[in-house]
Amino acid sequence: MHRVPLIMVVTSDLAGQVRGKGFPASERDERLLKGVGYTFTNHMINCWGQIPATPWGPLGDLVLMPDAATAVEVDFGDGSMAERFMLGDLFRMDGAPWDCCLRHYLRSALRELESETGLQLIAAFEHEFHDGGLEKREGDSYSLDKVRRGGDFPGAVLHALQAAGAEPETFLPEFGRSQFEFTVKPAPAMVAADRAIIAREMVRAAARRLGRDVSFSPQVDPAGPGNGVHIHMSFQDREGRPVSHDPTQPSNLSGVMGSFVAGILKRLPAMVAVTAPSAASYQRLKPHSWSSAYNNLGWRDREAAIRICPGPETPGADVASAFNVEFRAGDAAASPWLQLGILVRAGLEGIREGLATPQPVSSDPDAMSDSERRRYGVERLPVSLGEALDRLERASDAGTLLPGEFLEAYIMHKRGELEAVSGLTPEEICRRYGDVY
Ligand code: GLU
Ligand code: MG
C-alpha cells in the first residue's frame, strides 16, 4: 500500500486529550512557520467529544504552532505507519499566546518562578495504567510472570519511549490486576511535562499495534487500585545546584521548598479539581488506597498528598541532588501542562507568602480526631468532582491560579462533563472514563 507520511501537530487540552491537525510530511518546513488553524471552542470538547457549553461559540480563530523540538517519529518496525507528531502552542491571530493554551500556561508559570526566585523546577512524571488485553491471573502483582504475559508489549513500550526521547527509567508490573507502571528520568519542568504527554501516547501507540486496550483512567474498576500520576519535583538554582534539601531542618526540606510545598497543600482542596479532574478521580482519592485523601505532607508516606521521597543514605552519597518531593493527588485525566502549571502557581504563591514548611504527618490522618487534624492543618480533600469544583469556584485566589478567561472556561467544561455522568453508578463511571483515557 502506498502511504504518504502524515505529521500531526497536537495540543493537550482541558479534557487532557491530545488533539490537533495534520499535514503531509513534505509540508513540514512551511508548517513550522505558519502552523495549522484551530478554534477556541475546540478546547471545550470534553473527553467524550461533546461540547455541552462554550464561552466562544463558533467564533474566532487560533493558530496551533508546532514546536520542532518536540518532534516524535517512531517506527515500530512492524510495517505500520510510523507515529509522527509535534506538540504545539496556541496563538491568537496577532501572534499573542492564548491565555487558555496549557503549554503557555505552564511556561509562563515557570518564567514567573524563575524570574522571582531564580529557581528552576526539575520534574519527573510516573504513570500507572491498566492493560485490558492482558490475560488475567490472580496474585500477579509485581510478578515476572505478569511481564512475560505482556508478550511484546513491555519491550515495544520501552522502544517507543526511547525512540521518542522520553528517557524511560523503569517499567513494572504494578500491584493491581492488569496494572503496569513506567517512570522516566527527571528533566527541566517544561521538558518533563512535554515528555509526559508524549510518553502516554507512545504507550497507546504500542498498544494499538499489538491489539491491546490500555487505559490511564484514574479508576478502571471501583474495586481495584487506581491509576495515579505522581509528579516528582526538586529545585536547582541558576548555577544548576540542588536547593531543595536542608539537612538542618526537621523534614530536610529547604525553606524555599517548604514554602512551595505549603503553598500547594494550602490550596489543594480547591486545586484538586484541576489535578484530579474527572468524576472517576474521586473513586481513587480515598483513604487507605495508596493515593491521597488529605492535604498532608508525609515523610516517605505513600498516602500523603506530597511525599518526601527517600534518598541514598550510604556514607558520601550525594543526598542533595537526589532529594525530591512527590505530588500524588493527580491523575491522567489532567493535561500534564495544566497539572504541573497549577502546582507551580500554587507553590509560587506559598513562596510569596513566606509560608513555613508544613509539619509532616506521621500517622494516618484518617484515624485522627478533627482537633488533631486541625493541629496539623490538614483537611479531607473533596470527595467528588462537584465538591472540588465548588471549592475552586469559592477560592479567593482561583483567578490567580487560572488567570484570564481560563477559570470560567474550565469550570464550564467540567460542569458539563459532570452533567454527562450524573446518575451513573460507580461502575458505569469507571467504564465511561476507562474508554477515553
Ligand atoms: N496506584 C496508586 C495510586 O493510585 C499508587 C501506588 C504506588 O504507590 O505506586 O496513586
Ligand atoms: Mg505505582
Short mmCIF file of C-alpha atoms and ligand atoms in Angstrom, two decimals:
data_model
loop_
_atom_site.label_atom_id
_atom_site.label_comp_id
_atom_site.label_asym_id
_atom_site.label_seq_id
_atom_site.Cartn_x
_atom_site.Cartn_y
_atom_site.Cartn_z
CA MET A 1 0.00 0.00 0.00
CA HIS A 2 1.32 3.47 -0.88
CA ARG A 3 1.19 5.88 2.02
CA VAL A 4 2.23 9.49 2.49
CA PRO A 5 3.74 10.21 5.92
CA LEU A 6 1.38 12.38 7.95
CA ILE A 7 2.62 14.71 10.68
CA MET A 8 0.15 15.77 13.35
CA VAL A 9 0.51 18.98 15.39
CA VAL A 10 -1.21 18.43 18.69
CA THR A 11 -2.14 20.15 21.91
CA SER A 12 -3.07 18.59 25.22
CA ASP A 13 -6.33 20.26 26.16
CA LEU A 14 -8.70 20.94 29.04
CA ALA A 15 -10.02 17.40 28.78
CA GLY A 16 -6.46 16.07 28.99
CA GLN A 17 -6.95 14.75 25.46
CA VAL A 18 -4.33 15.07 22.74
CA ARG A 19 -5.89 16.64 19.66
CA GLY A 20 -4.78 18.60 16.64
CA LYS A 21 -4.46 18.63 12.88
CA GLY A 22 -2.05 17.11 10.40
CA PHE A 23 -0.28 17.71 7.10
CA PRO A 24 1.86 15.70 4.67
CA ALA A 25 5.46 15.43 5.85
CA SER A 26 6.58 17.20 2.65
CA GLU A 27 4.93 20.38 4.01
CA ARG A 28 6.91 20.29 7.28
CA ASP A 29 9.12 23.35 6.73
CA GLU A 30 6.22 25.52 5.66
CA ARG A 31 4.02 24.36 8.57
CA LEU A 32 6.79 25.01 11.08
CA LEU A 33 6.48 28.66 10.03
CA LYS A 34 2.74 29.02 9.69
CA GLY A 35 1.21 26.32 11.91
CA VAL A 36 -2.31 24.96 11.45
CA GLY A 37 -5.64 26.66 12.14
CA TYR A 38 -7.53 25.90 15.35
CA THR A 39 -10.55 27.34 17.15
CA PHE A 40 -11.28 28.46 20.72
CA THR A 41 -14.19 26.11 21.17
CA ASN A 42 -12.07 23.05 20.37
CA HIS A 43 -10.78 23.46 23.93
CA MET A 44 -14.31 22.85 25.19
CA ILE A 45 -14.64 19.41 23.59
CA ASN A 46 -14.93 17.15 26.59
CA CYS A 47 -13.38 13.71 26.94
CA TRP A 48 -16.39 12.13 25.21
CA GLY A 49 -16.30 14.50 22.25
CA GLN A 50 -19.25 16.61 23.42
CA ILE A 51 -19.40 20.40 23.75
CA PRO A 52 -22.11 20.94 26.38
CA ALA A 53 -21.28 24.67 26.66
CA THR A 54 -18.69 27.14 25.38
CA PRO A 55 -17.89 30.78 26.11
CA TRP A 56 -16.78 31.29 22.50
CA GLY A 57 -19.37 29.55 20.31
CA PRO A 58 -18.38 29.19 16.67
CA LEU A 59 -16.42 32.45 16.68
CA GLY A 60 -12.74 33.12 16.36
CA ASP A 61 -9.56 31.54 15.12
CA LEU A 62 -6.27 30.46 16.61
CA VAL A 63 -3.03 29.10 15.22
CA LEU A 64 -1.54 25.89 16.56
CA MET A 65 2.22 26.27 16.04
CA PRO A 66 4.33 23.10 16.08
CA ASP A 67 7.46 23.08 18.21
CA ALA A 68 10.11 21.18 16.23
CA ALA A 69 11.98 20.43 19.46
CA THR A 70 9.17 18.06 20.44
CA ALA A 71 9.04 16.18 17.12
CA VAL A 72 8.31 12.48 17.53
CA GLU A 73 8.99 9.99 14.77
CA VAL A 74 8.77 6.42 15.95
CA ASP A 75 8.80 3.41 13.67
CA PHE A 76 7.65 0.22 15.39
CA GLY A 77 9.35 -1.98 12.80
CA ASP A 78 6.15 -3.91 12.10
CA GLY A 79 5.32 -2.34 8.76
CA SER A 80 2.77 0.04 10.26
CA MET A 81 2.94 3.78 9.62
CA ALA A 82 5.44 5.45 11.93
CA GLU A 83 4.00 7.74 14.62
CA ARG A 84 4.78 11.30 13.63
CA PHE A 85 3.66 14.28 15.64
CA MET A 86 4.81 17.50 17.27
CA LEU A 87 3.43 19.31 20.28
CA GLY A 88 2.20 22.81 19.60
CA ASP A 89 1.37 26.15 21.19
CA LEU A 90 -1.88 28.04 20.62
CA PHE A 91 -1.59 31.65 19.50
CA ARG A 92 -4.13 34.32 18.67
CA MET A 93 -4.09 35.52 15.07
CA ASP A 94 -1.99 38.56 16.10
CA GLY A 95 0.73 36.25 17.43
CA ALA A 96 -0.03 36.70 21.15
CA PRO A 97 -0.09 33.45 23.15
CA TRP A 98 -3.63 32.41 24.05
CA ASP A 99 -4.39 32.52 27.82
CA CYS A 100 -6.01 29.09 27.70
CA CYS A 101 -3.13 27.39 25.86
CA LEU A 102 -1.98 24.97 28.52
CA ARG A 103 1.60 24.83 27.27
CA HIS A 104 1.76 28.61 27.53
CA TYR A 105 0.12 28.38 30.97
CA LEU A 106 2.92 26.14 32.27
CA ARG A 107 5.66 28.09 30.52
CA SER A 108 4.50 31.43 31.97
CA ALA A 109 4.24 29.93 35.48
CA LEU A 110 7.81 28.62 35.19
CA ARG A 111 9.02 32.00 33.93
CA GLU A 112 7.44 33.75 36.91
CA LEU A 113 9.01 31.26 39.28
CA GLU A 114 12.40 31.70 37.66
CA SER A 115 12.34 35.48 37.49
CA GLU A 116 11.12 35.95 41.09
CA THR A 117 13.17 33.27 42.81
CA GLY A 118 15.92 32.16 40.45
CA LEU A 119 14.63 28.61 40.79
CA GLN A 120 14.45 26.03 38.05
CA LEU A 121 11.98 23.24 38.65
CA ILE A 122 13.10 19.71 37.82
CA ALA A 123 10.28 17.20 37.46
CA ALA A 124 9.55 13.59 36.59
CA PHE A 125 6.14 12.05 35.97
CA GLU A 126 5.28 8.45 36.90
CA HIS A 127 2.40 6.85 35.04
CA GLU A 128 0.21 3.91 36.02
CA PHE A 129 -2.17 2.25 33.59
CA HIS A 130 -4.24 -0.86 33.02
CA ASP A 131 -3.72 -3.23 30.12
CA GLY A 132 -7.19 -4.59 29.39
CA GLY A 133 -5.77 -7.10 26.91
CA LEU A 134 -3.64 -8.86 29.49
CA GLU A 135 -4.63 -12.40 30.28
CA LYS A 136 -5.66 -12.19 33.93
CA ARG A 137 -4.05 -14.17 36.70
CA GLU A 138 -4.66 -13.79 40.36
CA GLY A 139 -1.78 -12.74 42.57
CA ASP A 140 0.47 -11.45 39.84
CA SER A 141 1.34 -8.10 41.49
CA TYR A 142 4.98 -7.24 40.72
CA SER A 143 5.48 -10.70 39.24
CA LEU A 144 7.88 -11.61 36.50
CA ASP A 145 5.09 -13.71 35.05
CA LYS A 146 2.92 -10.64 34.51
CA VAL A 147 5.61 -9.03 32.38
CA ARG A 148 6.01 -12.29 30.48
CA ARG A 149 2.27 -12.44 29.79
CA GLY A 150 2.64 -8.91 28.46
CA GLY A 151 4.37 -10.53 25.47
CA ASP A 152 5.92 -7.96 23.12
CA PHE A 153 4.11 -5.08 24.79
CA PRO A 154 6.57 -4.02 27.55
CA GLY A 155 9.50 -4.12 25.11
CA ALA A 156 7.57 -2.24 22.43
CA VAL A 157 6.70 0.44 25.00
CA LEU A 158 10.35 0.81 26.02
CA HIS A 159 11.40 1.02 22.39
CA ALA A 160 8.83 3.72 21.68
CA LEU A 161 9.72 5.72 24.79
CA GLN A 162 13.41 5.62 23.95
CA ALA A 163 12.88 6.44 20.28
CA ALA A 164 10.67 9.39 21.27
CA GLY A 165 13.37 10.73 23.60
CA ALA A 166 11.24 10.17 26.70
CA GLU A 167 14.14 8.54 28.60
CA PRO A 168 12.37 5.62 30.30
CA GLU A 169 13.84 4.59 33.63
CA THR A 170 11.70 1.70 34.87
CA PHE A 171 8.76 -0.46 33.75
CA LEU A 172 6.98 -2.53 36.37
CA PRO A 173 4.07 -4.93 36.86
CA GLU A 174 2.15 -2.78 39.41
CA PHE A 175 0.00 -4.06 42.24
CA GLY A 176 -3.40 -4.07 40.53
CA ARG A 177 -4.62 -6.79 38.23
CA SER A 178 -3.51 -5.95 34.68
CA GLN A 179 -1.84 -2.80 36.00
CA PHE A 180 1.58 -1.59 34.86
CA GLU A 181 3.67 1.48 35.59
CA PHE A 182 6.60 3.22 33.95
CA THR A 183 8.83 6.05 35.06
CA VAL A 184 11.04 8.38 33.07
CA LYS A 185 14.12 10.38 34.01
CA PRO A 186 13.77 13.81 35.64
CA ALA A 187 14.14 16.83 33.36
CA PRO A 188 13.51 20.59 33.46
CA ALA A 189 9.78 21.01 34.13
CA MET A 190 8.71 22.03 30.62
CA VAL A 191 10.52 19.07 29.06
CA ALA A 192 9.13 16.77 31.75
CA ALA A 193 5.54 17.78 31.01
CA ASP A 194 6.03 17.52 27.23
CA ARG A 195 7.50 14.10 27.82
CA ALA A 196 4.56 13.00 29.94
CA ILE A 197 2.21 13.77 27.05
CA ILE A 198 4.46 12.07 24.51
CA ALA A 199 5.10 9.07 26.75
CA ARG A 200 1.42 8.24 27.27
CA GLU A 201 0.87 8.49 23.51
CA MET A 202 3.77 6.07 22.98
CA VAL A 203 2.12 3.54 25.28
CA ARG A 204 -1.13 3.91 23.34
CA ALA A 205 0.75 3.62 20.05
CA ALA A 206 2.47 0.41 21.10
CA ALA A 207 -0.80 -0.97 22.49
CA ARG A 208 -2.71 -0.20 19.29
CA ARG A 209 -0.16 -2.02 17.14
CA LEU A 210 -0.33 -5.10 19.36
CA GLY A 211 -4.12 -5.08 19.56
CA ARG A 212 -4.16 -4.26 23.27
CA ASP A 213 -6.51 -1.98 25.09
CA VAL A 214 -4.80 0.27 27.64
CA SER A 215 -6.28 2.86 29.95
CA PHE A 216 -4.68 5.50 32.13
CA SER A 217 -8.06 6.39 33.62
CA PRO A 218 -7.76 7.11 37.37
CA GLN A 219 -10.05 4.23 38.24
CA VAL A 220 -10.92 1.46 35.80
CA ASP A 221 -12.81 -0.64 38.30
CA PRO A 222 -14.33 0.63 41.58
CA ALA A 223 -12.95 -2.35 43.47
CA GLY A 224 -9.33 -2.21 42.31
CA PRO A 225 -6.42 0.17 42.84
CA GLY A 226 -6.38 3.45 40.96
CA ASN A 227 -4.01 4.71 38.30
CA GLY A 228 -2.08 7.65 39.67
CA VAL A 229 0.14 10.21 38.03
CA HIS A 230 2.83 11.01 40.56
CA ILE A 231 4.95 14.09 39.96
CA HIS A 232 8.42 14.31 41.48
CA MET A 233 9.76 17.81 41.98
CA SER A 234 13.02 19.41 43.07
CA PHE A 235 14.73 22.77 42.56
CA GLN A 236 18.03 23.89 41.14
CA ASP A 237 19.43 27.40 41.35
CA ARG A 238 20.67 29.34 38.32
CA GLU A 239 24.04 27.59 38.55
CA GLY A 240 22.38 24.16 38.50
CA ARG A 241 22.99 23.43 42.18
CA PRO A 242 20.31 21.44 44.05
CA VAL A 243 18.46 23.67 46.54
CA SER A 244 15.53 21.58 47.84
CA HIS A 245 17.44 19.86 50.63
CA ASP A 246 18.49 21.20 54.02
CA PRO A 247 19.68 18.56 56.49
CA THR A 248 19.39 21.05 59.37
CA GLN A 249 15.60 21.18 59.00
CA PRO A 250 13.41 18.56 60.73
CA SER A 251 11.90 17.32 57.48
CA ASN A 252 15.06 18.04 55.42
CA LEU A 253 13.16 20.45 53.16
CA SER A 254 14.93 23.72 52.41
CA GLY A 255 12.99 26.86 53.35
CA VAL A 256 12.04 27.63 49.77
CA MET A 257 10.92 24.05 49.04
CA GLY A 258 8.97 24.09 52.32
CA SER A 259 7.10 27.25 51.29
CA PHE A 260 6.45 25.83 47.82
CA VAL A 261 5.01 22.64 49.30
CA ALA A 262 2.95 24.64 51.82
CA GLY A 263 1.53 26.79 49.02
CA ILE A 264 0.35 23.67 47.19
CA LEU A 265 -1.10 21.90 50.21
CA LYS A 266 -2.94 25.00 51.41
CA ARG A 267 -4.73 25.29 48.05
CA LEU A 268 -5.10 21.60 47.32
CA PRO A 269 -8.75 21.17 48.40
CA ALA A 270 -9.66 23.64 45.62
CA MET A 271 -6.89 22.76 43.16
CA VAL A 272 -7.62 19.06 43.14
CA ALA A 273 -10.46 19.96 40.72
CA VAL A 274 -7.62 20.53 38.25
CA THR A 275 -5.06 17.88 39.20
CA ALA A 276 -7.65 15.08 39.58
CA PRO A 277 -10.31 16.40 37.25
CA SER A 278 -12.72 13.57 36.43
CA ALA A 279 -15.69 12.06 38.23
CA ALA A 280 -13.69 8.81 38.42
CA SER A 281 -10.76 10.60 40.09
CA TYR A 282 -12.67 10.71 43.38
CA GLN A 283 -13.07 6.96 43.46
CA ARG A 284 -9.27 6.87 43.58
CA LEU A 285 -8.67 9.66 46.11
CA LYS A 286 -9.97 7.82 49.14
CA PRO A 287 -8.28 6.89 52.41
CA HIS A 288 -6.12 3.78 52.51
CA SER A 289 -5.71 3.35 48.78
CA TRP A 290 -2.10 4.45 48.44
CA SER A 291 -3.21 7.61 46.67
CA SER A 292 -4.14 10.62 48.84
CA ALA A 293 -7.24 11.74 50.67
CA TYR A 294 -5.92 14.64 52.79
CA ASN A 295 -3.78 17.69 52.00
CA ASN A 296 -0.91 16.38 54.10
CA LEU A 297 2.85 16.26 53.79
CA GLY A 298 4.25 12.83 54.63
CA TRP A 299 7.72 11.55 55.31
CA ARG A 300 8.08 8.58 52.94
CA ASP A 301 4.32 8.04 53.23
CA ARG A 302 2.60 6.74 50.08
CA GLU A 303 -0.79 8.04 51.18
CA ALA A 304 0.34 11.64 51.64
CA ALA A 305 -0.66 14.27 49.09
CA ILE A 306 3.01 15.24 49.00
CA ARG A 307 5.55 12.63 49.97
CA ILE A 308 9.11 13.42 50.98
CA CYS A 309 10.92 10.72 49.00
CA PRO A 310 13.75 8.54 50.21
CA GLY A 311 17.26 9.33 49.02
CA PRO A 312 20.55 7.49 49.22
CA GLU A 313 21.72 7.05 52.80
CA THR A 314 25.11 5.46 52.23
CA PRO A 315 28.10 7.46 53.53
CA GLY A 316 29.32 10.00 50.99
CA ALA A 317 26.16 9.81 48.84
CA ASP A 318 25.00 13.00 47.09
CA VAL A 319 21.80 13.35 49.07
CA ALA A 320 21.02 16.91 47.96
CA SER A 321 20.95 16.04 44.23
CA ALA A 322 18.65 13.05 44.72
CA PHE A 323 16.30 14.78 47.18
CA ASN A 324 12.78 15.43 45.87
CA VAL A 325 9.13 15.55 46.85
CA GLU A 326 6.34 13.65 45.10
CA PHE A 327 2.87 15.03 44.45
CA ARG A 328 0.39 12.12 44.47
CA ALA A 329 -3.07 13.69 44.19
CA GLY A 330 -3.08 13.77 40.40
CA ASP A 331 -4.15 11.53 37.55
CA ALA A 332 -4.10 11.23 33.78
CA ALA A 333 -7.45 12.94 33.23
CA ALA A 334 -5.47 16.18 33.53
CA SER A 335 -3.15 17.59 30.92
CA PRO A 336 0.41 17.41 32.33
CA TRP A 337 0.90 21.05 31.29
CA LEU A 338 -2.09 22.14 33.33
CA GLN A 339 -1.33 19.84 36.25
CA LEU A 340 2.26 20.98 36.63
CA GLY A 341 1.34 24.59 35.82
CA ILE A 342 -1.13 24.83 38.69
CA LEU A 343 1.35 23.19 41.08
CA VAL A 344 3.92 25.82 40.14
CA ARG A 345 1.42 28.68 40.53
CA ALA A 346 0.22 27.45 43.92
CA GLY A 347 3.76 26.73 45.11
CA LEU A 348 4.94 30.16 43.98
CA GLU A 349 2.10 31.75 45.97
CA GLY A 350 3.40 29.84 49.01
CA ILE A 351 6.89 31.28 48.42
CA ARG A 352 5.46 34.79 48.02
CA GLU A 353 3.53 34.38 51.28
CA GLY A 354 6.67 33.06 53.01
CA LEU A 355 4.75 30.04 54.34
CA ALA A 356 6.52 27.78 56.82
CA THR A 357 7.21 24.16 55.93
CA PRO A 358 4.16 22.11 56.94
CA GLN A 359 4.71 19.61 59.71
CA PRO A 360 4.87 16.15 58.15
CA VAL A 361 2.01 13.97 59.36
CA SER A 362 3.49 10.80 60.79
CA SER A 363 0.27 8.85 61.37
CA ASP A 364 -2.88 8.14 59.41
CA PRO A 365 -4.80 11.44 59.07
CA ASP A 366 -7.99 9.46 58.56
CA ALA A 367 -7.66 7.97 62.03
CA MET A 368 -7.12 11.38 63.71
CA SER A 369 -9.72 13.39 65.54
CA ASP A 370 -10.84 16.66 63.97
CA SER A 371 -8.84 18.64 66.51
CA GLU A 372 -5.70 16.63 65.79
CA ARG A 373 -6.15 17.26 62.07
CA ARG A 374 -6.58 20.97 62.78
CA ARG A 375 -3.33 20.94 64.73
CA TYR A 376 -1.52 19.58 61.66
CA GLY A 377 -3.51 21.91 59.41
CA VAL A 378 -4.82 19.05 57.29
CA GLU A 379 -8.29 18.51 55.90
CA ARG A 380 -10.06 15.87 53.86
CA LEU A 381 -9.88 16.51 50.12
CA PRO A 382 -13.22 16.85 48.31
CA VAL A 383 -14.99 13.54 47.85
CA SER A 384 -16.40 14.31 44.40
CA LEU A 385 -15.57 16.39 41.36
CA GLY A 386 -18.67 18.51 42.06
CA GLU A 387 -17.42 19.36 45.54
CA ALA A 388 -13.93 20.09 44.21
CA LEU A 389 -15.34 22.47 41.58
CA ASP A 390 -17.38 24.24 44.28
CA ARG A 391 -14.20 24.70 46.31
CA LEU A 392 -12.32 26.00 43.27
CA GLU A 393 -15.07 28.49 42.43
CA ARG A 394 -15.18 29.74 46.01
CA ALA A 395 -11.38 30.05 46.38
CA SER A 396 -10.41 33.70 46.69
CA ASP A 397 -7.27 33.14 44.60
CA ALA A 398 -8.88 30.99 41.89
CA GLY A 399 -8.26 33.81 39.40
CA THR A 400 -4.55 33.81 40.26
CA LEU A 401 -4.33 30.06 39.77
CA LEU A 402 -6.31 30.10 36.50
CA PRO A 403 -5.98 33.64 35.15
CA GLY A 404 -7.93 35.48 32.47
CA GLU A 405 -10.81 33.70 30.77
CA PHE A 406 -9.34 30.39 31.80
CA LEU A 407 -11.22 29.89 35.08
CA GLU A 408 -14.67 30.39 33.58
CA ALA A 409 -13.91 28.10 30.64
CA TYR A 410 -12.52 25.41 32.90
CA ILE A 411 -15.49 25.40 35.27
CA MET A 412 -17.92 25.38 32.35
CA HIS A 413 -16.08 22.46 30.75
CA LYS A 414 -16.03 20.38 33.90
CA ARG A 415 -19.63 21.12 34.94
CA GLY A 416 -20.74 19.92 31.51
CA GLU A 417 -18.70 16.76 31.92
CA LEU A 418 -20.25 16.09 35.34
CA GLU A 419 -23.71 16.53 33.89
CA ALA A 420 -22.94 13.73 31.41
CA VAL A 421 -22.27 11.21 34.19
CA SER A 422 -24.94 12.29 36.65
CA GLY A 423 -26.99 9.34 37.84
CA LEU A 424 -24.46 6.73 36.66
CA THR A 425 -23.25 4.01 39.02
CA PRO A 426 -19.57 3.94 40.07
CA GLU A 427 -19.05 1.01 37.67
CA GLU A 428 -20.56 2.92 34.76
CA ILE A 429 -18.46 5.98 35.58
CA CYS A 430 -15.30 3.85 35.57
CA ARG A 431 -16.28 2.33 32.25
CA ARG A 432 -17.03 5.67 30.59
CA TYR A 433 -13.73 7.20 31.63
CA GLY A 434 -11.84 3.95 31.10
CA ASP A 435 -12.83 4.06 27.43
CA VAL A 436 -11.35 7.51 26.80
CA TYR A 437 -8.23 7.91 28.96
N1 GLU B 1 -1.93 3.14 42.46
C1 GLU B 1 -1.64 4.14 43.47
C2 GLU B 1 -2.29 5.46 43.07
O1 GLU B 1 -3.41 5.43 42.68
C3 GLU B 1 -0.15 4.32 43.71
C4 GLU B 1 0.61 3.11 44.13
C5 GLU B 1 2.08 3.42 44.30
O2 GLU B 1 2.48 3.87 45.36
O3 GLU B 1 2.81 3.34 43.31
O4 GLU B 1 -1.74 6.52 43.15
MG MG B 2 2.98 2.92 41.40
#
